[in-house]
Amino acid sequence: MSAPYLGSCACVAVSLTVSGEPIATRQCWCRQCQQLAAGGPTNNAIFKVEDVSLDGELRSSVWTAASGNTLTFHFCPKCGTQIYAQSSARPHLMTIRLGALAAGHGLRPEAVIWTEDAPEWASFDETLETWPRQPPPPSSPSA
């Protein structure tokens, strides 16, 4: 499938439409993502802010990531579903949780990041690029 990508939170109080293609798709094993994902990784697609339209109330939480960047996580206050995150290093990009996109979106991680933080039982898709920590910014003229 390709853009537009549609999605929502679990209770459908928040909806989103993405008009562009992702700059990158990643699976993240950083400790914070493991905490957010109940022990596993988060699976994410990075889009340009101008390509994303959101409807509904969101709340946010701000953390300092292991990379040193400030991360702001946006979630539905009714059901708690994480919708997206933004890094202070790249405020022009939104990292949307693949689980917030409607089924059948066709996106999958192209890289696995922060593998050094993964638990010993974690397994990685051997066909994907892996990074022990934070990779370089996505390769895009505007990234």
PDB file of C-alpha atoms in Angstrom:
ATOM      1  CA  MET A   1       0.000   0.000   0.000  1.00  0.00           C
ATOM      2  CA  SER A   2       1.060   3.610  -0.346  1.00  0.00           C
ATOM      3  CA  ALA A   3      -0.055   7.040   0.850  1.00  0.00           C
ATOM      4  CA  PRO A   4      -2.418   8.144   2.080  1.00  0.00           C
ATOM      5  CA  TYR A   5      -2.033   6.155   5.272  1.00  0.00           C
ATOM      6  CA  LEU A   6      -4.930   6.289   7.704  1.00  0.00           C
ATOM      7  CA  GLY A   7      -4.952   5.409  11.375  1.00  0.00           C
ATOM      8  CA  SER A   8      -6.332   5.933  14.847  1.00  0.00           C
ATOM      9  CA  CYS A   9      -5.866   5.152  18.486  1.00  0.00           C
ATOM     10  CA  ALA A  10      -7.501   2.023  19.956  1.00  0.00           C
ATOM     11  CA  CYS A  11     -10.667   3.881  21.031  1.00  0.00           C
ATOM     12  CA  VAL A  12     -10.812   5.921  17.779  1.00  0.00           C
ATOM     13  CA  ALA A  13     -10.890   9.270  19.651  1.00  0.00           C
ATOM     14  CA  VAL A  14      -7.745  10.287  17.708  1.00  0.00           C
ATOM     15  CA  SER A  15      -7.419   9.789  13.965  1.00  0.00           C
ATOM     16  CA  LEU A  16      -4.603  10.509  11.559  1.00  0.00           C
ATOM     17  CA  THR A  17      -4.002  10.781   7.851  1.00  0.00           C
ATOM     18  CA  VAL A  18      -0.541  10.735   6.307  1.00  0.00           C
ATOM     19  CA  SER A  19      -0.304  12.061   2.747  1.00  0.00           C
ATOM     20  CA  GLY A  20       3.360  11.262   2.055  1.00  0.00           C
ATOM     21  CA  GLU A  21       5.670   8.259   2.098  1.00  0.00           C
ATOM     22  CA  PRO A  22       7.915   7.573   5.094  1.00  0.00           C
ATOM     23  CA  ILE A  23      11.484   8.821   5.109  1.00  0.00           C
ATOM     24  CA  ALA A  24      12.477   5.731   7.110  1.00  0.00           C
ATOM     25  CA  THR A  25      10.929   2.837   9.012  1.00  0.00           C
ATOM     26  CA  ARG A  26      12.652   1.473  12.099  1.00  0.00           C
ATOM     27  CA  GLN A  27      12.328  -0.928  14.974  1.00  0.00           C
ATOM     28  CA  CYS A  28      13.744   0.596  18.161  1.00  0.00           C
ATOM     29  CA  TRP A  29      15.081  -1.383  21.124  1.00  0.00           C
ATOM     30  CA  CYS A  30      16.182   1.572  23.285  1.00  0.00           C
ATOM     31  CA  ARG A  31      15.301   1.151  26.947  1.00  0.00           C
ATOM     32  CA  GLN A  32      12.586   3.827  26.791  1.00  0.00           C
ATOM     33  CA  CYS A  33      10.891   2.150  23.827  1.00  0.00           C
ATOM     34  CA  GLN A  34      11.022  -1.176  25.667  1.00  0.00           C
ATOM     35  CA  GLN A  35       9.245   0.449  28.606  1.00  0.00           C
ATOM     36  CA  LEU A  36       6.604   1.916  26.284  1.00  0.00           C
ATOM     37  CA  ALA A  37       6.128  -1.376  24.418  1.00  0.00           C
ATOM     38  CA  ALA A  38       5.817  -3.654  27.480  1.00  0.00           C
ATOM     39  CA  GLY A  39       9.307  -5.110  27.008  1.00  0.00           C
ATOM     40  CA  GLY A  40       9.593  -5.368  23.235  1.00  0.00           C
ATOM     41  CA  PRO A  41      10.620  -2.796  20.638  1.00  0.00           C
ATOM     42  CA  THR A  42       8.562  -0.033  19.094  1.00  0.00           C
ATOM     43  CA  ASN A  43       7.984  -0.161  15.336  1.00  0.00           C
ATOM     44  CA  ASN A  44       7.908   3.235  13.687  1.00  0.00           C
ATOM     45  CA  ALA A  45       7.650   5.159  10.432  1.00  0.00           C
ATOM     46  CA  ILE A  46       9.224   8.609  10.131  1.00  0.00           C
ATOM     47  CA  PHE A  47       7.218  11.161   8.154  1.00  0.00           C
ATOM     48  CA  LYS A  48       7.546  14.881   7.424  1.00  0.00           C
ATOM     49  CA  VAL A  49       5.359  16.952   9.773  1.00  0.00           C
ATOM     50  CA  GLU A  50       3.596  18.624   6.845  1.00  0.00           C
ATOM     51  CA  ASP A  51       2.435  15.220   5.564  1.00  0.00           C
ATOM     52  CA  VAL A  52       0.572  14.334   8.790  1.00  0.00           C
ATOM     53  CA  SER A  53      -2.910  15.480   9.766  1.00  0.00           C
ATOM     54  CA  LEU A  54      -4.277  14.652  13.234  1.00  0.00           C
ATOM     55  CA  ASP A  55      -7.781  14.959  14.633  1.00  0.00           C
ATOM     56  CA  GLY A  56      -8.656  14.513  18.305  1.00  0.00           C
ATOM     57  CA  GLU A  57      -7.149  15.370  21.664  1.00  0.00           C
ATOM     58  CA  LEU A  58      -3.596  14.283  22.421  1.00  0.00           C
ATOM     59  CA  ARG A  59      -1.529  14.498  25.578  1.00  0.00           C
ATOM     60  CA  SER A  60       2.246  14.361  25.705  1.00  0.00           C
ATOM     61  CA  SER A  61       5.146  13.300  27.871  1.00  0.00           C
ATOM     62  CA  VAL A  62       8.705  14.600  27.527  1.00  0.00           C
ATOM     63  CA  TRP A  63      11.843  12.520  28.173  1.00  0.00           C
ATOM     64  CA  THR A  64      15.552  12.883  27.629  1.00  0.00           C
ATOM     65  CA  ALA A  65      16.641  10.012  25.411  1.00  0.00           C
ATOM     66  CA  ALA A  66      19.903   8.074  25.631  1.00  0.00           C
ATOM     67  CA  SER A  67      20.958  10.006  22.513  1.00  0.00           C
ATOM     68  CA  GLY A  68      20.738  13.210  24.589  1.00  0.00           C
ATOM     69  CA  ASN A  69      17.825  14.528  22.537  1.00  0.00           C
ATOM     70  CA  THR A  70      14.528  15.537  24.098  1.00  0.00           C
ATOM     71  CA  LEU A  71      11.725  13.223  22.985  1.00  0.00           C
ATOM     72  CA  THR A  72       8.077  14.195  23.171  1.00  0.00           C
ATOM     73  CA  PHE A  73       5.628  11.284  23.035  1.00  0.00           C
ATOM     74  CA  HIS A  74       2.038  12.035  22.003  1.00  0.00           C
ATOM     75  CA  PHE A  75      -0.758   9.694  23.057  1.00  0.00           C
ATOM     76  CA  CYS A  76      -4.544   9.462  23.360  1.00  0.00           C
ATOM     77  CA  PRO A  77      -5.558  10.454  26.909  1.00  0.00           C
ATOM     78  CA  LYS A  78      -8.624   8.179  26.754  1.00  0.00           C
ATOM     79  CA  CYS A  79      -7.028   4.849  25.808  1.00  0.00           C
ATOM     80  CA  GLY A  80      -3.287   5.557  26.142  1.00  0.00           C
ATOM     81  CA  THR A  81      -2.392   4.553  22.580  1.00  0.00           C
ATOM     82  CA  GLN A  82       0.888   6.111  21.493  1.00  0.00           C
ATOM     83  CA  ILE A  83       0.414   7.941  18.204  1.00  0.00           C
ATOM     84  CA  TYR A  84       3.768   9.609  17.518  1.00  0.00           C
ATOM     85  CA  ALA A  85       7.008  10.948  18.936  1.00  0.00           C
ATOM     86  CA  GLN A  86       9.191  13.908  18.000  1.00  0.00           C
ATOM     87  CA  SER A  87      12.844  14.514  18.683  1.00  0.00           C
ATOM     88  CA  SER A  88      14.316  17.911  19.504  1.00  0.00           C
ATOM     89  CA  ALA A  89      17.029  17.065  16.956  1.00  0.00           C
ATOM     90  CA  ARG A  90      14.498  16.796  14.099  1.00  0.00           C
ATOM     91  CA  PRO A  91      11.307  18.746  14.905  1.00  0.00           C
ATOM     92  CA  HIS A  92      10.331  18.731  11.216  1.00  0.00           C
ATOM     93  CA  LEU A  93       9.760  14.949  11.432  1.00  0.00           C
ATOM     94  CA  MET A  94       7.162  12.808  13.216  1.00  0.00           C
ATOM     95  CA  THR A  95       7.852   9.223  14.242  1.00  0.00           C
ATOM     96  CA  ILE A  96       4.488   7.492  13.974  1.00  0.00           C
ATOM     97  CA  ARG A  97       3.909   4.162  15.700  1.00  0.00           C
ATOM     98  CA  LEU A  98       3.067   1.522  13.097  1.00  0.00           C
ATOM     99  CA  GLY A  99       0.353   0.236  15.446  1.00  0.00           C
ATOM    100  CA  ALA A 100      -1.483   3.564  15.102  1.00  0.00           C
ATOM    101  CA  LEU A 101      -1.835   3.025  11.338  1.00  0.00           C
ATOM    102  CA  ALA A 102      -4.776   1.061   9.971  1.00  0.00           C
ATOM    103  CA  ALA A 103      -4.177  -2.628   9.285  1.00  0.00           C
ATOM    104  CA  GLY A 104      -2.890  -3.360   5.803  1.00  0.00           C
ATOM    105  CA  HIS A 105      -0.638  -0.283   5.609  1.00  0.00           C
ATOM    106  CA  GLY A 106       2.198  -2.417   4.201  1.00  0.00           C
ATOM    107  CA  LEU A 107       4.987  -0.672   6.110  1.00  0.00           C
ATOM    108  CA  ARG A 108       7.640  -2.642   7.966  1.00  0.00           C
ATOM    109  CA  PRO A 109      10.911  -1.746   9.659  1.00  0.00           C
ATOM    110  CA  GLU A 110      13.897  -1.334   7.334  1.00  0.00           C
ATOM    111  CA  ALA A 111      16.387  -1.091  10.205  1.00  0.00           C
ATOM    112  CA  VAL A 112      16.731  -2.155  13.832  1.00  0.00           C
ATOM    113  CA  ILE A 113      18.220   0.463  16.149  1.00  0.00           C
ATOM    114  CA  TRP A 114      19.561   0.556  19.717  1.00  0.00           C
ATOM    115  CA  THR A 115      20.322  -3.178  19.598  1.00  0.00           C
ATOM    116  CA  GLU A 116      22.858  -2.800  22.434  1.00  0.00           C
ATOM    117  CA  ASP A 117      19.943  -2.021  24.776  1.00  0.00           C
ATOM    118  CA  ALA A 118      17.919  -5.078  23.708  1.00  0.00           C
ATOM    119  CA  PRO A 119      17.478  -7.916  26.214  1.00  0.00           C
ATOM    120  CA  GLU A 120      19.488 -11.097  25.616  1.00  0.00           C
ATOM    121  CA  TRP A 121      16.353 -12.930  24.428  1.00  0.00           C
ATOM    122  CA  ALA A 122      15.601 -10.397  21.665  1.00  0.00           C
ATOM    123  CA  SER A 123      15.861 -11.616  18.095  1.00  0.00           C
ATOM    124  CA  PHE A 124      16.463  -9.411  15.083  1.00  0.00           C
ATOM    125  CA  ASP A 125      15.517  -9.929  11.457  1.00  0.00           C
ATOM    126  CA  GLU A 126      18.881 -10.754   9.859  1.00  0.00           C
ATOM    127  CA  THR A 127      17.811  -9.141   6.581  1.00  0.00           C
ATOM    128  CA  LEU A 128      17.559  -5.696   8.207  1.00  0.00           C
ATOM    129  CA  GLU A 129      20.287  -3.147   8.785  1.00  0.00           C
ATOM    130  CA  THR A 130      21.157  -2.960  12.499  1.00  0.00           C
ATOM    131  CA  TRP A 131      22.597  -0.184  14.636  1.00  0.00           C
ATOM    132  CA  PRO A 132      23.918  -0.673  18.178  1.00  0.00           C
ATOM    133  CA  ARG A 133      22.814   2.869  19.085  1.00  0.00           C
ATOM    134  CA  GLN A 134      21.325   5.870  17.291  1.00  0.00           C
ATOM    135  CA  PRO A 135      21.793   5.757  13.498  1.00  0.00           C
ATOM    136  CA  PRO A 136      22.575   8.808  11.379  1.00  0.00           C
ATOM    137  CA  PRO A 137      19.555  10.969  10.506  1.00  0.00           C
ATOM    138  CA  PRO A 138      17.309   9.555   7.761  1.00  0.00           C
ATOM    139  CA  SER A 139      18.691  10.273   4.306  1.00  0.00           C
ATOM    140  CA  SER A 140      16.333  12.832   2.849  1.00  0.00           C
ATOM    141  CA  PRO A 141      16.932  16.339   1.552  1.00  0.00           C
ATOM    142  CA  SER A 142      14.740  17.707   4.338  1.00  0.00           C
ATOM    143  CA  ALA A 143      15.680  15.258   7.085  1.00  0.00           C
TER     144      ALA A 143
END
